[in-house]
Coordinates of C-alpha atoms in Angstrom, one line a residue:
Chain A
M1 CA -31.0 -4.4 25.6
N2 CA -28.4 -4.7 27.4
K3 CA -27.1 -7.1 24.8
K4 CA -27.6 -4.4 22.4
L5 CA -25.7 -1.8 23.9
L6 CA -22.9 -4.5 23.3
S7 CA -23.1 -4.8 20.6
A8 CA -23.0 -1.1 19.6
P9 CA -19.0 -1.3 19.5
F10 CA -19.0 -3.8 16.1
L11 CA -22.0 -2.3 15.1
F12 CA -20.2 1.2 15.2
W13 CA -16.9 -0.5 13.8
S14 CA -18.8 -2.2 11.1
G15 CA -20.8 0.9 10.1
L16 CA -17.7 3.1 9.7
F17 CA -15.5 0.7 8.1
I18 CA -17.4 -2.0 6.3
I19 CA -21.1 -0.4 5.2
V20 CA -19.6 3.4 4.6
P21 CA -16.6 2.3 2.4
L22 CA -19.0 -0.4 0.6
L23 CA -21.7 2.7 0.1
M24 CA -18.4 5.3 -1.3
V25 CA -17.7 2.2 -3.9
F26 CA -21.0 1.8 -5.1
Y27 CA -21.3 5.5 -5.4
Y28 CA -18.0 5.8 -7.1
G29 CA -18.4 2.8 -9.6
L30 CA -22.3 4.2 -10.5
T31 CA -21.0 7.6 -11.2
D32 CA -19.0 9.0 -13.7
K33 CA -16.6 12.0 -13.6
T34 CA -19.2 14.7 -13.4
G35 CA -21.4 12.7 -10.9
A36 CA -23.6 11.3 -13.0
F37 CA -25.6 8.2 -12.5
T38 CA -23.9 5.6 -15.3
F39 CA -23.8 1.9 -15.4
E40 CA -20.4 2.3 -17.8
N41 CA -17.9 1.8 -15.1
I42 CA -19.5 -2.0 -14.4
A43 CA -20.0 -2.5 -18.5
A44 CA -16.3 -1.7 -19.0
I45 CA -15.7 -5.1 -17.6
S46 CA -16.9 -6.4 -21.1
S47 CA -13.7 -4.5 -22.8
P48 CA -11.2 -7.1 -24.2
E49 CA -8.5 -5.9 -21.7
H50 CA -10.4 -6.3 -18.7
L51 CA -12.3 -9.8 -19.6
K52 CA -8.7 -10.6 -20.5
A53 CA -7.2 -10.0 -17.1
L54 CA -10.5 -11.1 -15.2
W55 CA -10.0 -14.8 -17.1
E56 CA -6.6 -15.1 -15.9
A57 CA -7.5 -14.0 -12.6
V58 CA -10.2 -16.5 -12.5
K59 CA -8.0 -18.9 -14.3
L60 CA -5.2 -19.3 -11.8
S61 CA -7.1 -18.7 -8.7
V62 CA -9.4 -21.8 -9.7
L63 CA -6.0 -23.8 -10.3
S64 CA -4.2 -22.4 -6.8
T65 CA -7.6 -23.4 -5.0
I66 CA -7.9 -26.9 -6.4
I67 CA -3.8 -27.5 -5.8
C68 CA -4.3 -26.1 -2.2
L69 CA -7.2 -28.6 -1.9
I70 CA -5.3 -31.7 -3.0
L71 CA -2.4 -30.8 -0.5
A72 CA -4.5 -29.6 2.3
Y73 CA -7.0 -32.5 2.7
P74 CA -4.4 -35.4 3.0
L75 CA -2.6 -32.8 5.9
A76 CA -5.8 -32.4 7.6
M77 CA -6.1 -35.7 7.7
I78 CA -2.6 -36.5 9.3
L79 CA -3.1 -33.2 11.7
C80 CA -6.2 -35.1 12.9
K81 CA -4.8 -38.9 13.3
S82 CA -1.4 -37.8 15.0
G83 CA -1.3 -37.4 19.1
S84 CA -2.2 -34.2 20.4
N85 CA 1.4 -33.3 20.9
K86 CA 2.5 -33.9 17.6
T87 CA -0.6 -32.1 16.2
S88 CA -0.2 -28.8 18.0
F89 CA 3.5 -28.8 17.1
M90 CA 2.8 -29.4 13.5
V91 CA -0.1 -26.7 13.5
L92 CA 2.3 -24.2 14.7
I93 CA 4.8 -25.3 11.6
F94 CA 1.6 -24.0 9.7
I95 CA 0.9 -20.9 11.2
L96 CA 4.6 -20.0 12.1
P97 CA 5.4 -18.0 8.3
M98 CA 2.0 -16.5 9.0
W99 CA 3.5 -14.3 11.7
M100 CA 5.8 -12.8 8.8
N101 CA 4.3 -9.9 6.7
F102 CA 2.9 -11.4 3.6
L103 CA 5.0 -8.9 1.5
L104 CA 7.7 -10.7 2.6
R105 CA 7.3 -13.9 2.1
T106 CA 6.7 -13.2 -1.5
F107 CA 9.9 -11.5 -1.9
A108 CA 11.4 -14.4 -0.4
W109 CA 10.5 -16.2 -3.2
L110 CA 11.2 -13.5 -5.4
T111 CA 14.7 -14.0 -4.3
L112 CA 14.7 -18.0 -4.2
L113 CA 13.3 -18.3 -8.0
E114 CA 15.2 -15.6 -9.5
K115 CA 17.4 -16.4 -12.4
T116 CA 20.4 -15.7 -10.0
G117 CA 18.4 -17.4 -7.0
V118 CA 19.0 -19.4 -4.3
I119 CA 17.3 -22.5 -6.0
N120 CA 19.4 -21.7 -9.2
T121 CA 22.5 -21.5 -7.8
L122 CA 22.3 -24.7 -5.6
L123 CA 21.0 -26.5 -8.7
K124 CA 24.1 -25.1 -10.5
L125 CA 26.4 -26.3 -7.8
V126 CA 25.6 -29.8 -8.4
G127 CA 25.4 -29.5 -12.2
L128 CA 21.5 -29.7 -12.8
P129 CA 19.9 -28.4 -14.9
T130 CA 18.2 -24.5 -13.6
L131 CA 14.3 -23.9 -13.0
N132 CA 12.9 -21.3 -14.9
I133 CA 9.6 -20.1 -13.7
I134 CA 10.1 -16.7 -12.0
N135 CA 7.7 -14.3 -14.3
T136 CA 5.7 -17.0 -15.5
P137 CA 2.0 -17.7 -14.0
G138 CA 3.3 -20.7 -12.8
A139 CA 5.3 -18.5 -10.3
I140 CA 2.0 -16.8 -9.4
V141 CA 0.4 -19.9 -8.7
L142 CA 3.2 -21.1 -6.7
G143 CA 3.0 -17.9 -4.5
M144 CA -0.9 -18.1 -4.4
V145 CA -0.7 -21.8 -3.1
Y146 CA 2.1 -20.9 -0.7
N147 CA 0.6 -17.6 0.7
F148 CA -3.3 -19.3 1.0
L149 CA -2.7 -22.9 1.8
P150 CA -3.1 -22.6 5.8
F151 CA -6.6 -21.0 4.9
M152 CA -7.7 -24.5 3.3
V153 CA -5.9 -26.5 5.8
L154 CA -7.4 -24.9 9.0
P155 CA -11.1 -25.3 8.3
I156 CA -10.8 -29.0 6.7
Y157 CA -8.9 -30.1 9.8
N158 CA -11.5 -27.8 12.4
V159 CA -14.7 -29.8 10.7
L160 CA -12.6 -33.6 10.8
I161 CA -11.4 -33.2 14.4
K162 CA -15.2 -32.8 15.4
I163 CA -16.3 -35.6 13.5
D164 CA -17.6 -38.7 16.1
K165 CA -15.1 -41.4 16.1
N166 CA -17.7 -44.0 16.7
V167 CA -19.3 -42.9 13.4
I168 CA -16.3 -44.4 11.6
N169 CA -16.0 -47.2 13.8
A170 CA -19.5 -48.2 13.2
A171 CA -18.8 -48.1 9.5
R172 CA -16.0 -50.4 9.8
D173 CA -17.7 -52.6 11.7
L174 CA -20.2 -52.9 9.5
G175 CA -18.1 -54.0 6.8
A176 CA -16.5 -51.1 5.0
N177 CA -13.3 -50.9 3.9
P178 CA -11.1 -47.5 4.6
F179 CA -11.9 -46.4 1.4
Q180 CA -15.6 -47.1 1.9
T181 CA -15.4 -45.3 4.9
F182 CA -13.2 -42.3 3.6
M183 CA -16.1 -42.0 0.3
K184 CA -19.4 -42.6 2.4
I185 CA -18.3 -41.2 5.8
T186 CA -15.3 -39.1 6.1
L187 CA -15.9 -37.0 2.9
P188 CA -19.6 -36.1 2.9
L189 CA -18.7 -35.0 6.7
S190 CA -15.9 -32.8 6.0
V191 CA -17.9 -30.7 3.1
P192 CA -18.8 -28.0 5.1
G193 CA -14.6 -27.2 5.9
I194 CA -14.0 -28.0 2.0
I195 CA -16.3 -25.6 1.2
S196 CA -15.1 -22.5 4.0
G197 CA -11.7 -23.7 2.5
I198 CA -12.5 -23.0 -0.9
T199 CA -13.9 -19.5 -0.3
M200 CA -10.7 -18.3 2.1
V201 CA -8.3 -19.4 -1.1
F202 CA -10.5 -18.4 -3.8
V203 CA -11.3 -15.1 -2.6
P204 CA -8.1 -13.5 -1.8
A205 CA -6.5 -15.8 -4.8
L206 CA -9.1 -14.1 -7.4
T207 CA -8.8 -9.8 -6.2
T208 CA -4.9 -10.6 -5.4
F209 CA -2.5 -7.6 -6.8
I210 CA 0.8 -7.5 -5.5
I211 CA 1.3 -11.5 -5.9
S212 CA 1.6 -11.0 -9.4
T213 CA 3.4 -8.1 -9.3
I214 CA 6.1 -9.3 -7.8
L215 CA 6.5 -13.4 -9.2
G216 CA 5.1 -12.3 -12.2
G217 CA 7.3 -9.6 -13.2
S218 CA 4.1 -7.3 -14.2
K219 CA 4.2 -9.4 -17.2
I220 CA 0.8 -10.7 -16.3
L221 CA -2.4 -8.5 -15.7
L222 CA -5.1 -10.0 -13.4
I223 CA -8.3 -8.0 -12.9
G224 CA -6.9 -7.0 -9.3
N225 CA -3.8 -5.2 -10.9
V226 CA -6.4 -3.3 -13.3
I227 CA -8.0 -1.9 -10.0
E228 CA -4.8 -1.0 -8.5
Q229 CA -3.8 0.7 -11.5
E230 CA -6.7 2.6 -11.7
F231 CA -6.5 3.9 -8.2
T232 CA -2.9 4.0 -7.9
Q233 CA -1.9 5.3 -11.1
T234 CA -4.7 6.6 -13.3
G235 CA -6.6 8.3 -10.8
N236 CA -9.7 6.5 -12.2
W237 CA -11.5 5.9 -9.1
H238 CA -15.0 5.4 -10.6
L239 CA -13.6 3.0 -13.1
G240 CA -11.8 0.8 -10.5
S241 CA -14.6 0.8 -8.4
G242 CA -17.2 -0.2 -11.5
L243 CA -14.8 -2.9 -11.5
S244 CA -14.4 -4.1 -8.1
I245 CA -17.9 -4.6 -7.9
V246 CA -18.0 -7.0 -11.0
L247 CA -15.2 -8.5 -9.0
M248 CA -17.7 -8.3 -5.8
M249 CA -20.4 -10.0 -7.7
F250 CA -18.3 -12.9 -8.5
I251 CA -17.4 -13.1 -4.7
I252 CA -20.9 -12.8 -3.4
F253 CA -21.8 -16.0 -5.7
N254 CA -18.8 -17.8 -4.2
M255 CA -20.5 -16.9 -0.8
V256 CA -24.3 -18.3 -1.5
I257 CA -22.8 -21.3 -2.5
S258 CA -21.1 -21.7 0.6
A259 CA -23.9 -20.4 2.6
V260 CA -26.1 -22.8 0.7
T261 CA -23.9 -25.9 1.3
D262 CA -22.9 -25.1 4.6
K263 CA -26.3 -24.8 6.3
D264 CA -25.3 -26.0 9.9
G265 CA -22.7 -23.3 10.2
E266 CA -20.0 -25.9 11.1
A267 CA -17.1 -24.4 9.1
Q268 CA -17.9 -21.0 11.1
A269 CA -16.1 -22.6 14.1
L270 CA -12.9 -21.3 12.8
Chain B
M1 CA -36.3 4.5 15.1
K2 CA -34.8 3.7 18.5
K3 CA -32.4 1.7 16.9
M4 CA -31.4 4.6 14.7
R5 CA -31.1 7.1 17.0
K6 CA -28.5 4.7 18.8
L7 CA -26.6 4.3 15.8
I8 CA -26.3 7.9 14.9
G9 CA -25.2 8.3 18.6
A10 CA -22.7 5.5 18.1
L11 CA -21.4 7.3 15.2
L12 CA -21.0 10.9 16.4
C13 CA -19.4 8.9 19.7
G14 CA -16.4 8.3 17.0
I15 CA -16.4 11.2 15.2
V16 CA -15.9 13.0 18.5
A17 CA -13.6 10.2 19.4
T18 CA -11.6 10.6 16.2
A19 CA -11.6 14.3 16.2
L20 CA -9.6 14.1 20.0
F21 CA -6.8 11.6 18.6
T22 CA -6.5 14.2 16.0
G23 CA -6.3 17.0 18.1
C24 CA -3.3 15.4 20.0
G25 CA -0.9 14.9 17.4
S26 CA 2.8 16.0 17.1
K27 CA 2.6 19.8 18.0
G28 CA 6.3 20.3 16.5
G29 CA 9.7 21.5 17.8
E30 CA 10.0 24.9 19.4
N31 CA 9.8 26.7 16.1
G32 CA 7.0 24.5 14.9
V33 CA 6.6 22.2 12.3
V34 CA 7.2 21.5 8.6
Y35 CA 5.2 18.4 6.4
V36 CA 7.5 17.1 3.8
Y37 CA 6.3 14.5 1.1
N38 CA 9.3 13.3 -0.7
W39 CA 9.8 10.5 -3.5
G40 CA 11.3 7.4 -1.3
E41 CA 15.0 7.4 -0.8
Y42 CA 15.6 10.8 -2.0
I43 CA 17.6 12.0 0.8
D44 CA 20.3 11.7 3.1
P45 CA 18.1 10.9 6.6
E46 CA 21.3 12.7 8.3
T47 CA 20.3 16.0 6.4
I48 CA 16.8 16.2 8.3
E49 CA 18.2 15.6 11.5
M50 CA 20.6 18.2 11.2
F51 CA 18.0 20.5 9.7
E52 CA 15.9 20.0 12.7
K53 CA 18.9 20.7 15.3
E54 CA 19.9 23.8 13.8
T55 CA 16.6 25.4 13.4
G56 CA 14.3 23.8 16.0
I57 CA 11.7 23.0 13.3
K58 CA 10.1 19.5 13.4
V59 CA 10.2 17.5 10.2
E60 CA 7.5 15.1 9.7
Y61 CA 8.5 13.3 6.8
E62 CA 6.5 10.9 4.2
E63 CA 7.6 9.5 0.9
Y64 CA 5.9 8.4 -2.6
E65 CA 6.8 5.8 -5.1
T66 CA 5.5 7.6 -7.8
N67 CA 4.0 11.1 -8.9
E68 CA 0.8 9.6 -9.9
I69 CA 0.2 8.1 -6.1
M70 CA 1.6 11.4 -4.9
Y71 CA -1.4 13.9 -6.9
P72 CA -4.6 12.4 -5.5
K73 CA -2.9 12.2 -2.0
V74 CA -2.8 16.2 -2.7
A75 CA -5.9 16.8 -4.4
A76 CA -8.0 15.7 -1.9
G77 CA -6.8 18.1 0.9
T78 CA -7.2 16.0 3.6
S79 CA -3.1 16.0 4.3
N80 CA -1.4 19.5 4.6
Y81 CA 1.7 18.9 3.3
D82 CA 3.9 22.1 3.2
L83 CA 6.9 20.7 0.5
L84 CA 6.3 18.3 -2.1
C85 CA 9.1 17.2 -4.7
P86 CA 7.2 16.2 -8.2
S87 CA 8.9 15.8 -11.3
D88 CA 8.4 18.3 -14.6
Y89 CA 5.4 17.2 -15.7
M90 CA 3.5 17.0 -12.7
I91 CA 4.6 20.3 -11.5
T92 CA 2.8 21.6 -14.4
K93 CA -0.7 19.7 -13.6
L94 CA -0.3 21.0 -10.0
M95 CA 0.3 24.9 -11.7
E96 CA -2.6 23.8 -13.8
N97 CA -5.1 23.1 -11.4
D98 CA -4.1 25.8 -9.2
M99 CA -2.5 23.8 -6.3
L100 CA 0.6 25.5 -5.4
A101 CA 2.1 28.4 -4.0
E102 CA 4.4 31.0 -5.4
L103 CA 7.9 30.8 -3.8
N104 CA 9.2 33.6 -1.6
Y105 CA 13.0 33.7 -2.6
D106 CA 13.9 36.4 -0.3
N107 CA 13.8 33.2 2.3
I108 CA 15.6 31.1 0.0
P109 CA 18.9 32.9 -1.0
N110 CA 20.8 29.9 -1.4
A111 CA 18.8 29.1 -4.2
K112 CA 19.8 31.5 -7.1
A113 CA 23.5 31.1 -5.2
N114 CA 24.1 27.9 -5.5
I115 CA 21.9 26.0 -8.3
G116 CA 23.3 26.7 -11.9
A117 CA 21.7 29.0 -13.9
Q118 CA 21.3 26.6 -16.7
Y119 CA 18.9 24.1 -14.5
F120 CA 16.8 27.2 -13.7
E121 CA 16.7 28.1 -17.3
Q122 CA 15.8 23.9 -17.8
A123 CA 12.9 24.4 -15.2
A124 CA 11.3 27.6 -16.7
A125 CA 10.4 25.2 -19.6
F126 CA 7.5 24.1 -17.2
D127 CA 8.0 26.5 -14.4
P128 CA 7.8 30.0 -16.8
G129 CA 9.8 32.6 -14.8
N130 CA 10.6 30.1 -12.0
K131 CA 8.0 31.0 -9.4
Y132 CA 6.7 28.0 -8.2
C133 CA 9.9 25.5 -8.3
V134 CA 13.6 25.2 -6.8
P135 CA 15.1 22.2 -9.0
Y136 CA 16.5 19.7 -6.7
C137 CA 17.6 16.4 -8.8
W138 CA 18.3 15.9 -12.5
G139 CA 18.8 13.4 -15.2
T140 CA 18.5 11.5 -18.3
V141 CA 16.9 7.7 -18.5
G142 CA 19.0 5.6 -20.7
I143 CA 20.1 1.7 -21.1
L144 CA 22.0 0.7 -18.6
Y145 CA 23.4 -2.8 -19.6
N146 CA 26.1 -5.2 -18.0
K147 CA 29.3 -5.7 -20.7
T148 CA 29.6 -8.9 -19.9
M149 CA 26.1 -10.2 -21.0
V150 CA 25.7 -8.2 -24.0
D151 CA 28.0 -8.2 -27.9
G152 CA 29.6 -4.8 -28.1
P153 CA 28.7 -1.3 -27.0
I154 CA 25.1 -0.5 -26.9
T155 CA 24.1 2.6 -29.1
S156 CA 20.5 2.7 -29.6
W157 CA 17.2 1.8 -28.2
D158 CA 17.0 -1.0 -31.0
V159 CA 18.8 -3.2 -28.7
L160 CA 15.5 -3.6 -26.6
W161 CA 13.8 -5.3 -29.6
D162 CA 16.6 -7.6 -30.2
E163 CA 15.5 -11.3 -30.1
K164 CA 19.1 -12.3 -28.8
Y165 CA 18.6 -10.6 -25.6
K166 CA 15.0 -12.7 -25.1
D167 CA 14.1 -12.6 -21.2
N168 CA 17.3 -10.5 -20.8
I169 CA 15.0 -6.8 -20.8
L170 CA 13.9 -4.9 -18.2
M171 CA 11.3 -2.6 -19.1
Q172 CA 9.9 0.7 -17.1
D173 CA 6.8 -0.5 -15.3
S174 CA 5.4 3.2 -15.7
V175 CA 2.9 4.3 -19.0
R176 CA 5.1 7.4 -19.9
D177 CA 8.7 6.0 -19.3
A178 CA 7.6 2.8 -21.2
F179 CA 6.1 5.1 -24.0
M180 CA 9.4 7.0 -23.9
V181 CA 10.9 4.2 -25.1
A182 CA 8.7 3.4 -28.3
L183 CA 8.0 7.0 -29.6
K184 CA 12.1 7.9 -29.5
R185 CA 12.7 4.3 -31.0
N186 CA 10.9 5.6 -34.2
G187 CA 11.9 9.3 -34.3
Y188 CA 8.7 10.5 -32.5
S189 CA 8.3 13.0 -29.5
M190 CA 7.9 11.5 -26.2
N191 CA 4.8 13.7 -26.0
S192 CA 3.2 12.7 -28.8
L193 CA -0.6 12.9 -28.7
N194 CA -0.9 11.5 -32.7
T195 CA -3.1 8.6 -33.0
A196 CA -1.0 7.2 -35.6
E197 CA 2.5 7.3 -33.7
L198 CA 1.2 6.2 -30.4
E199 CA -0.5 3.2 -32.2
Q200 CA 2.7 2.2 -33.5
A201 CA 4.6 2.4 -30.5
K202 CA 1.6 0.3 -28.7
N203 CA 2.1 -2.2 -31.5
D204 CA 5.8 -1.9 -30.9
L205 CA 5.6 -2.7 -27.0
I206 CA 3.4 -5.5 -27.8
A207 CA 5.9 -7.4 -29.7
Q208 CA 8.7 -6.7 -27.4
K209 CA 6.2 -8.4 -24.7
P210 CA 7.8 -11.7 -25.2
L211 CA 10.9 -10.5 -24.5
V212 CA 10.7 -8.4 -21.6
Q213 CA 12.1 -10.4 -18.4
A214 CA 9.9 -8.3 -16.3
Y215 CA 8.6 -4.5 -15.6
V216 CA 9.8 -3.4 -13.0
V217 CA 10.3 0.3 -11.3
D218 CA 12.9 0.5 -8.5
Q219 CA 13.8 -3.2 -8.6
V220 CA 15.9 -2.6 -12.0
R221 CA 18.9 -1.3 -9.5
D222 CA 19.2 -4.6 -7.4
K223 CA 18.2 -6.7 -10.6
M224 CA 21.1 -5.5 -12.8
I225 CA 23.7 -5.5 -9.7
A226 CA 22.7 -9.4 -9.6
G227 CA 23.4 -10.0 -13.0
E228 CA 19.8 -11.2 -13.5
A229 CA 19.6 -9.7 -16.4
A230 CA 21.6 -8.0 -19.3
I231 CA 19.8 -4.7 -20.0
G232 CA 17.7 -2.5 -18.7
V233 CA 16.0 0.9 -18.5
I234 CA 16.9 3.1 -15.7
Y235 CA 17.2 6.7 -14.7
S236 CA 20.6 8.0 -14.7
G237 CA 20.8 8.8 -11.0
E238 CA 20.4 4.7 -10.5
A239 CA 22.8 4.0 -12.7
I240 CA 25.9 5.4 -10.6
Y241 CA 24.6 3.3 -8.0
T242 CA 24.4 0.3 -9.8
Q243 CA 28.0 1.1 -11.2
R244 CA 29.8 1.1 -7.6
E245 CA 28.2 -2.2 -6.4
N246 CA 29.0 -4.0 -10.2
A247 CA 32.2 -2.8 -12.5
D248 CA 30.5 -4.9 -15.2
L249 CA 27.5 -2.3 -15.7
E250 CA 27.8 0.7 -18.4
Y251 CA 24.9 3.4 -19.0
I252 CA 24.5 5.2 -22.1
V253 CA 21.8 7.6 -23.4
P254 CA 20.5 5.8 -26.8
E255 CA 21.0 8.1 -29.8
E256 CA 17.5 8.6 -30.7
G257 CA 17.2 10.9 -27.5
S258 CA 15.6 10.1 -24.7
N259 CA 13.6 12.2 -21.7
V260 CA 15.6 14.7 -19.6
W261 CA 14.1 15.5 -16.2
I262 CA 13.9 17.8 -13.1
D263 CA 12.3 17.0 -9.6
G264 CA 12.1 20.5 -7.8
W265 CA 10.6 21.5 -4.3
V266 CA 7.5 23.0 -4.9
I267 CA 4.7 24.2 -1.9
P268 CA 1.0 23.5 -2.0
K269 CA -1.2 26.5 -1.8
N270 CA -2.7 25.2 1.3
A271 CA 0.4 24.5 3.1
E272 CA 0.4 26.0 6.9
N273 CA 4.0 26.0 7.3
K274 CA 4.7 28.1 4.0
E275 CA 8.1 29.7 5.8
N276 CA 8.9 26.2 7.4
A277 CA 9.1 24.8 3.9
E278 CA 11.1 27.6 2.3
K279 CA 13.7 27.7 4.7
F280 CA 13.7 23.7 4.5
I281 CA 14.3 24.6 0.7
N282 CA 16.9 26.6 1.8
F283 CA 18.9 24.1 3.6
M284 CA 18.6 21.9 0.7
C285 CA 20.4 24.2 -1.1
R286 CA 23.4 24.7 1.0
P287 CA 26.1 23.0 -0.7
D288 CA 27.1 20.7 2.1
I289 CA 23.9 19.6 2.3
A290 CA 23.3 19.0 -1.4
L291 CA 26.9 17.1 -1.5
M292 CA 25.7 15.0 1.7
N293 CA 22.6 13.8 -0.3
F294 CA 23.9 13.7 -3.9
D295 CA 26.4 11.6 -2.0
Y296 CA 23.6 9.2 -0.4
I297 CA 21.1 9.2 -3.3
T298 CA 23.8 9.6 -6.4
Y299 CA 21.3 11.6 -8.5
S300 CA 22.4 14.3 -10.2
T301 CA 22.7 18.2 -8.3
P302 CA 21.8 20.8 -10.1
N303 CA 23.7 22.6 -7.1
D304 CA 27.0 23.6 -8.8
A305 CA 28.5 25.2 -5.7
A306 CA 27.9 21.0 -4.2
R307 CA 29.5 19.8 -7.6
A308 CA 32.4 21.6 -6.9
L309 CA 32.9 19.9 -3.6
I310 CA 32.8 16.6 -4.9
E311 CA 36.4 15.3 -4.1
D312 CA 36.3 12.2 -6.5
E313 CA 37.3 14.0 -10.0
E314 CA 35.5 11.1 -12.0
I315 CA 32.5 11.8 -10.7
R316 CA 32.6 15.4 -10.6
N317 CA 33.2 15.4 -14.2
S318 CA 31.3 11.9 -15.2
E319 CA 29.3 12.0 -18.1
I320 CA 26.8 10.2 -16.4
A321 CA 26.0 12.3 -13.0
F322 CA 26.5 15.6 -15.4
P323 CA 26.3 15.2 -19.0
D324 CA 26.5 17.9 -21.4
L325 CA 23.4 18.1 -23.1
S326 CA 24.4 20.2 -26.1
K327 CA 25.7 16.9 -27.2
Y328 CA 22.7 14.9 -27.4
N329 CA 20.1 15.1 -29.8
N330 CA 16.3 15.0 -29.2
M331 CA 16.5 15.3 -25.4
E332 CA 13.0 16.2 -24.6
V333 CA 11.1 17.0 -21.3
F334 CA 7.8 15.5 -20.0
I335 CA 5.1 18.0 -20.6
Y336 CA 1.3 17.1 -18.8
L337 CA -0.8 15.9 -21.8
G338 CA -3.9 17.1 -20.2
E339 CA -6.4 14.9 -18.4
D340 CA -7.6 13.3 -22.0
G341 CA -3.9 13.0 -22.7
D342 CA -3.3 10.7 -19.7
E343 CA -6.8 8.8 -20.4
L344 CA -5.3 8.1 -24.2
Y345 CA -1.8 6.7 -22.6
N346 CA -3.5 4.8 -20.1
N347 CA -5.7 2.7 -22.3
L348 CA -2.5 2.1 -24.7
W349 CA -0.6 1.0 -21.6
K350 CA -3.7 -1.3 -20.3
E351 CA -3.8 -3.1 -24.1
V352 CA -0.1 -3.6 -23.8
K353 CA 0.0 -5.2 -20.7
S354 CA -3.0 -7.3 -21.0
N355 CA -1.9 -9.0 -24.0

């Protein structure tokens, strides 16, 4: 009874700021301007412009998730192996940029990558050819990887640090070489962390609109941009909500996969 | 059932709490308060402080980035603004939806005294009888180019389709401005609802896309100053500012014609502090205040008395800040196209952007 009372603030919070807005999204998504029930807003995803925007978003977010994973896994292992003092310092270095506003960090990349930006000015100074990736899909992927990498490193690190060293020692005692130990012991035990990391990178990358606006010069339309424009520019909340529901289905699909593979709930530890 | 009751109880507590919090919002200065909702960076902040000091009215000031962002916030009616500063076509939309209050010019003597009659005439195109709107800023849309990066003077919108300037072109990231360029280039009206004309404009914009470096709104200014691009579509008010910062930049209004726009003060129908809002408009129309704002934001002022006070003769007679519109062909004002028209444009724009 008491426990239930303690959870009241949480219930109130999630009711007001999660459930109610979600219901409103569904209400708008499933009605038209006159308030009549319709599936049209959801079916609108099949129009060529929307499909293309969705495909671009899936392509770029999958690519960034893979790059994040490749970068994050070795890094998490290094963090685990180094001494405790060094670890906390390195984790701090990793977390530090996240104290700054997300928008500012993305604008910083714009200043770095521009034609007359910091990187190209330096390259020109030493006589090297300039780098022209601003306003391309490459710049968007770079922005996604930079912004979301910590969300991949931390869950993997959390899982790796909890692996019992005796298990690894036992494998080595029984004659497994380092590669075999990694493939048969470390990797399988770290799957929950990997899955959690993938979710935490893939979901924000799939829905982002600000990275593609700033670093992509608004030339590449992602599904997040389409939804944003339906709300701010066009004022068609019904279509925006309908497309959001489609996007939510993608995310729920992703979550179901991680829930199935992460039965122990280890990755929730973060 | 018990759970349900508890949940409802919790919800009610929350609603009471929020009501209490909003209840103790600012009560304003000694003579009340005025809620102003204006474009970003569209006023000299010092003038607001001066207004507060002189009148004892507290100003609650908020900003928006585009007309389209402003409209739903006002239409929802959740925030009671007393004063807005939208553009011509958006004022029509507000009027058509019966959302504006008629101005009482007795409270705004400075308006008729200082603002040029020709600007009121221009505003009458979208506000017949000047019942709702006092012009605040006006200007044209044109091409800003870097003299060191292009060959010879530019005169036509065609340059935005020139392969030579691939990756050196900045376009406006807003539907009406982008289509204005494409429609005007082909000699059509920028308020066209003709499907064939719009289809052609759409195809032109798609063909132009590989040449465009980026679609931006406010960033045109900084990118042109930094020499990031050679050519950009920009509002005349920004052009004067960019020239101050980078002398290589030149602004022209293309010969095919362009957009001439007016932003004006309007009072929403549900405004609670209408008289304070009128005092604010009156203050903004004072020549010294209008001059301060012109110096700060560099957008052309319709305030003739303020213009006469500009010390720098070059600016006072600047062809960019105060163009003689009779010299230009085919200048047009944006007209509100109705919901169907908006939807048509938005869908075409989406096709351009997703291509």
